[in-house]
Amino acid sequence: TEPYLVEEGHISTSKGENAKKYKTHFDRLSNRQSPFKIEPGEIITPDTEELLTSPDRRYYAGLTPDCELIVMRDEGSDKEDTIIWSSDTFLPPSHVSNSRCFFSMYGPQLVLFVGEDVDRITAVLWSSPPPPIVPDRDLRNNGVKQEYYASLD
């Protein structure tokens, strides 16, 4: 089958566990925790060296210098890699010197932001569709928190 971005996963954490708590804003600008997924607070830019990669390393995703999000298939060292999906977005050359683009999670959605830096976002260039409405399963509020992540499978 063709690879796809998964945006329906979640990480459950409970009170009392030694689990990391992530915020929705960009609080971790360093290396991502895993090359196989992107979690809330993590970003990918056109300059990011470690791309979002499938576990078998046949597929990878990243941003082009003009802010297009692409998913590619690694065809091996003797062939050119194939683009299998694109956001079909770009930042006009007149804006590239003033703005940068950032790919991240915003709640349960994948979003391609544009701005001077991550603290001064000016526009959304692309976003994935919102997930369907899911009723809160924990009606007693036992401290279980669901965090979303995206992976390339």
PDB file of C-alpha atoms in Angstrom:
ATOM      1  CA  THR A   1       0.000   0.000   0.000  1.00  0.00           C
ATOM      2  CA  GLU A   2       1.001   3.626  -0.357  1.00  0.00           C
ATOM      3  CA  PRO A   3       2.398   5.363   2.768  1.00  0.00           C
ATOM      4  CA  TYR A   4       0.332   7.949   4.549  1.00  0.00           C
ATOM      5  CA  LEU A   5       0.596  10.428   7.409  1.00  0.00           C
ATOM      6  CA  VAL A   6      -1.199   9.136  10.481  1.00  0.00           C
ATOM      7  CA  GLU A   7      -2.829  11.862  12.536  1.00  0.00           C
ATOM      8  CA  GLU A   8      -5.191   9.783  14.620  1.00  0.00           C
ATOM      9  CA  GLY A   9      -2.734   8.324  17.117  1.00  0.00           C
ATOM     10  CA  HIS A  10      -2.508   9.389  20.707  1.00  0.00           C
ATOM     11  CA  ILE A  11      -0.330   8.936  23.733  1.00  0.00           C
ATOM     12  CA  SER A  12      -2.123   8.428  27.025  1.00  0.00           C
ATOM     13  CA  THR A  13      -0.537   9.699  30.200  1.00  0.00           C
ATOM     14  CA  SER A  14      -1.902   9.433  33.712  1.00  0.00           C
ATOM     15  CA  LYS A  15      -1.264  11.432  36.850  1.00  0.00           C
ATOM     16  CA  GLY A  16       1.486   9.933  38.943  1.00  0.00           C
ATOM     17  CA  GLU A  17       3.429   8.533  36.001  1.00  0.00           C
ATOM     18  CA  ASN A  18       6.852   9.861  35.121  1.00  0.00           C
ATOM     19  CA  ALA A  19       5.561  10.827  31.682  1.00  0.00           C
ATOM     20  CA  LYS A  20       6.553  13.986  29.882  1.00  0.00           C
ATOM     21  CA  LYS A  21       3.855  16.635  29.686  1.00  0.00           C
ATOM     22  CA  TYR A  22       3.790  18.454  26.363  1.00  0.00           C
ATOM     23  CA  LYS A  23       2.259  21.808  25.622  1.00  0.00           C
ATOM     24  CA  THR A  24       0.574  22.632  22.337  1.00  0.00           C
ATOM     25  CA  HIS A  25       2.833  25.631  21.671  1.00  0.00           C
ATOM     26  CA  PHE A  26       6.425  25.301  20.505  1.00  0.00           C
ATOM     27  CA  ASP A  27       8.281  24.569  23.704  1.00  0.00           C
ATOM     28  CA  ARG A  28      10.867  22.123  22.357  1.00  0.00           C
ATOM     29  CA  LEU A  29      12.870  23.478  19.461  1.00  0.00           C
ATOM     30  CA  SER A  30      15.717  21.014  19.741  1.00  0.00           C
ATOM     31  CA  ASN A  31      15.859  17.563  18.189  1.00  0.00           C
ATOM     32  CA  ARG A  32      12.660  15.570  18.033  1.00  0.00           C
ATOM     33  CA  GLN A  33      12.278  12.605  20.366  1.00  0.00           C
ATOM     34  CA  SER A  34      11.974  10.172  17.446  1.00  0.00           C
ATOM     35  CA  PRO A  35      12.637  10.387  13.691  1.00  0.00           C
ATOM     36  CA  PHE A  36       9.514   8.247  13.191  1.00  0.00           C
ATOM     37  CA  LYS A  37       6.955  10.682  14.622  1.00  0.00           C
ATOM     38  CA  ILE A  38       6.288  14.306  15.426  1.00  0.00           C
ATOM     39  CA  GLU A  39       4.708  15.233  18.748  1.00  0.00           C
ATOM     40  CA  PRO A  40       3.111  18.430  20.074  1.00  0.00           C
ATOM     41  CA  GLY A  41       5.736  21.135  20.525  1.00  0.00           C
ATOM     42  CA  GLU A  42       8.144  19.649  17.999  1.00  0.00           C
ATOM     43  CA  ILE A  43       8.743  21.367  14.676  1.00  0.00           C
ATOM     44  CA  ILE A  44      10.221  20.650  11.282  1.00  0.00           C
ATOM     45  CA  THR A  45      11.593  23.515   9.170  1.00  0.00           C
ATOM     46  CA  PRO A  46      13.188  23.518   5.710  1.00  0.00           C
ATOM     47  CA  ASP A  47      16.543  23.497   7.558  1.00  0.00           C
ATOM     48  CA  THR A  48      15.732  20.450   9.718  1.00  0.00           C
ATOM     49  CA  GLU A  49      18.349  17.774   9.119  1.00  0.00           C
ATOM     50  CA  GLU A  50      16.405  14.868  10.628  1.00  0.00           C
ATOM     51  CA  LEU A  51      13.295  14.435   8.475  1.00  0.00           C
ATOM     52  CA  LEU A  52      10.130  12.601   9.497  1.00  0.00           C
ATOM     53  CA  THR A  53      10.950   9.040   8.423  1.00  0.00           C
ATOM     54  CA  SER A  54       9.013   5.778   8.195  1.00  0.00           C
ATOM     55  CA  PRO A  55      10.297   2.962  10.443  1.00  0.00           C
ATOM     56  CA  ASP A  56      11.534   1.016   7.387  1.00  0.00           C
ATOM     57  CA  ARG A  57      13.229   4.224   6.103  1.00  0.00           C
ATOM     58  CA  ARG A  58      11.609   3.829   2.654  1.00  0.00           C
ATOM     59  CA  TYR A  59       9.573   7.034   3.057  1.00  0.00           C
ATOM     60  CA  TYR A  60      10.382  10.449   4.445  1.00  0.00           C
ATOM     61  CA  ALA A  61       8.651  13.813   4.788  1.00  0.00           C
ATOM     62  CA  GLY A  62       9.971  17.335   5.074  1.00  0.00           C
ATOM     63  CA  LEU A  63       9.687  20.929   3.925  1.00  0.00           C
ATOM     64  CA  THR A  64      11.215  22.353   0.771  1.00  0.00           C
ATOM     65  CA  PRO A  65      12.946  25.772   0.913  1.00  0.00           C
ATOM     66  CA  ASP A  66       9.759  27.393  -0.466  1.00  0.00           C
ATOM     67  CA  CYS A  67       7.588  25.775   2.246  1.00  0.00           C
ATOM     68  CA  GLU A  68       6.024  22.845   0.424  1.00  0.00           C
ATOM     69  CA  LEU A  69       5.407  19.798   2.615  1.00  0.00           C
ATOM     70  CA  ILE A  70       6.323  16.664   0.654  1.00  0.00           C
ATOM     71  CA  VAL A  71       6.349  12.924   1.289  1.00  0.00           C
ATOM     72  CA  MET A  72       8.919  11.001  -0.746  1.00  0.00           C
ATOM     73  CA  ARG A  73       9.789   7.379  -1.420  1.00  0.00           C
ATOM     74  CA  ASP A  74      13.477   6.442  -1.286  1.00  0.00           C
ATOM     75  CA  GLU A  75      14.173   4.649  -4.575  1.00  0.00           C
ATOM     76  CA  GLY A  76      17.721   3.668  -3.636  1.00  0.00           C
ATOM     77  CA  SER A  77      21.082   5.177  -4.437  1.00  0.00           C
ATOM     78  CA  ASP A  78      20.880   4.629  -8.206  1.00  0.00           C
ATOM     79  CA  LYS A  79      17.482   6.330  -8.782  1.00  0.00           C
ATOM     80  CA  GLU A  80      15.945   9.708  -7.998  1.00  0.00           C
ATOM     81  CA  ASP A  81      13.486   9.635  -5.093  1.00  0.00           C
ATOM     82  CA  THR A  82       9.785   9.934  -5.980  1.00  0.00           C
ATOM     83  CA  ILE A  83       7.379  12.541  -4.576  1.00  0.00           C
ATOM     84  CA  ILE A  84       4.256  10.611  -3.589  1.00  0.00           C
ATOM     85  CA  TRP A  85       2.333  13.418  -1.833  1.00  0.00           C
ATOM     86  CA  SER A  86       2.568  17.188  -1.637  1.00  0.00           C
ATOM     87  CA  SER A  87       0.739  19.935   0.228  1.00  0.00           C
ATOM     88  CA  ASP A  88       0.860  21.943  -3.032  1.00  0.00           C
ATOM     89  CA  THR A  89       1.789  25.038  -1.050  1.00  0.00           C
ATOM     90  CA  PHE A  90       4.592  27.525  -1.400  1.00  0.00           C
ATOM     91  CA  LEU A  91       5.752  30.787   0.060  1.00  0.00           C
ATOM     92  CA  PRO A  92       6.282  33.371  -2.698  1.00  0.00           C
ATOM     93  CA  PRO A  93       9.937  34.389  -3.159  1.00  0.00           C
ATOM     94  CA  SER A  94       9.103  37.936  -2.043  1.00  0.00           C
ATOM     95  CA  HIS A  95       8.117  36.561   1.392  1.00  0.00           C
ATOM     96  CA  VAL A  96      10.907  34.009   1.894  1.00  0.00           C
ATOM     97  CA  SER A  97      13.376  36.615   3.189  1.00  0.00           C
ATOM     98  CA  ASN A  98      10.889  37.942   5.801  1.00  0.00           C
ATOM     99  CA  SER A  99       9.189  34.715   6.866  1.00  0.00           C
ATOM    100  CA  ARG A 100       9.968  31.126   7.674  1.00  0.00           C
ATOM    101  CA  CYS A 101       7.750  28.083   7.688  1.00  0.00           C
ATOM    102  CA  PHE A 102       7.249  25.557  10.472  1.00  0.00           C
ATOM    103  CA  PHE A 103       5.528  22.156  10.328  1.00  0.00           C
ATOM    104  CA  SER A 104       4.094  20.921  13.611  1.00  0.00           C
ATOM    105  CA  MET A 105       1.114  19.527  15.479  1.00  0.00           C
ATOM    106  CA  TYR A 106      -1.543  21.944  16.684  1.00  0.00           C
ATOM    107  CA  GLY A 107      -3.843  19.884  18.854  1.00  0.00           C
ATOM    108  CA  PRO A 108      -4.875  16.893  16.728  1.00  0.00           C
ATOM    109  CA  GLN A 109      -4.032  18.590  13.417  1.00  0.00           C
ATOM    110  CA  LEU A 110      -0.898  18.820  11.304  1.00  0.00           C
ATOM    111  CA  VAL A 111      -0.207  22.462  10.455  1.00  0.00           C
ATOM    112  CA  LEU A 112       2.232  24.332   8.243  1.00  0.00           C
ATOM    113  CA  PHE A 113       2.722  27.767   9.844  1.00  0.00           C
ATOM    114  CA  VAL A 114       4.389  30.885   8.430  1.00  0.00           C
ATOM    115  CA  GLY A 115       5.996  33.657  10.474  1.00  0.00           C
ATOM    116  CA  GLU A 116       9.148  35.480  11.513  1.00  0.00           C
ATOM    117  CA  ASP A 117       9.803  32.786  14.108  1.00  0.00           C
ATOM    118  CA  VAL A 118       7.781  30.284  16.135  1.00  0.00           C
ATOM    119  CA  ASP A 119       6.700  32.982  18.576  1.00  0.00           C
ATOM    120  CA  ARG A 120       5.406  35.266  15.795  1.00  0.00           C
ATOM    121  CA  ILE A 121       3.227  33.127  13.534  1.00  0.00           C
ATOM    122  CA  THR A 122       1.433  35.240  10.928  1.00  0.00           C
ATOM    123  CA  ALA A 123      -0.484  32.678   8.852  1.00  0.00           C
ATOM    124  CA  VAL A 124      -1.413  29.058   8.333  1.00  0.00           C
ATOM    125  CA  LEU A 125      -0.223  27.905   4.925  1.00  0.00           C
ATOM    126  CA  TRP A 126      -1.751  24.406   5.146  1.00  0.00           C
ATOM    127  CA  SER A 127      -3.484  22.205   7.708  1.00  0.00           C
ATOM    128  CA  SER A 128      -4.854  18.686   7.789  1.00  0.00           C
ATOM    129  CA  PRO A 129      -8.599  18.230   8.221  1.00  0.00           C
ATOM    130  CA  PRO A 130      -9.794  18.182  11.819  1.00  0.00           C
ATOM    131  CA  PRO A 131     -10.518  14.733  13.255  1.00  0.00           C
ATOM    132  CA  PRO A 132     -14.100  13.639  13.817  1.00  0.00           C
ATOM    133  CA  ILE A 133     -15.649  14.636  17.116  1.00  0.00           C
ATOM    134  CA  VAL A 134     -14.963  11.964  19.718  1.00  0.00           C
ATOM    135  CA  PRO A 135     -16.805  12.155  23.033  1.00  0.00           C
ATOM    136  CA  ASP A 136     -14.625  12.279  26.120  1.00  0.00           C
ATOM    137  CA  ARG A 137     -14.241   8.667  27.228  1.00  0.00           C
ATOM    138  CA  ASP A 138     -13.086   9.564  30.708  1.00  0.00           C
ATOM    139  CA  LEU A 139     -16.240  11.077  32.167  1.00  0.00           C
ATOM    140  CA  ARG A 140     -14.917  10.762  35.733  1.00  0.00           C
ATOM    141  CA  ASN A 141     -11.803  12.798  34.874  1.00  0.00           C
ATOM    142  CA  ASN A 142      -9.306  10.320  36.334  1.00  0.00           C
ATOM    143  CA  GLY A 143      -6.381  12.397  35.138  1.00  0.00           C
ATOM    144  CA  VAL A 144      -5.920  10.543  31.854  1.00  0.00           C
ATOM    145  CA  LYS A 145      -4.755  12.935  29.176  1.00  0.00           C
ATOM    146  CA  GLN A 146      -4.562  12.104  25.488  1.00  0.00           C
ATOM    147  CA  GLU A 147      -1.796  13.608  23.361  1.00  0.00           C
ATOM    148  CA  TYR A 148      -1.757  13.338  19.584  1.00  0.00           C
ATOM    149  CA  TYR A 149       1.221  12.587  17.367  1.00  0.00           C
ATOM    150  CA  ALA A 150       1.786  12.067  13.644  1.00  0.00           C
ATOM    151  CA  SER A 151       3.845   9.318  12.078  1.00  0.00           C
ATOM    152  CA  LEU A 152       4.758   8.291   8.574  1.00  0.00           C
ATOM    153  CA  ASP A 153       3.725   4.654   8.138  1.00  0.00           C
TER     154      ASP A 153
END
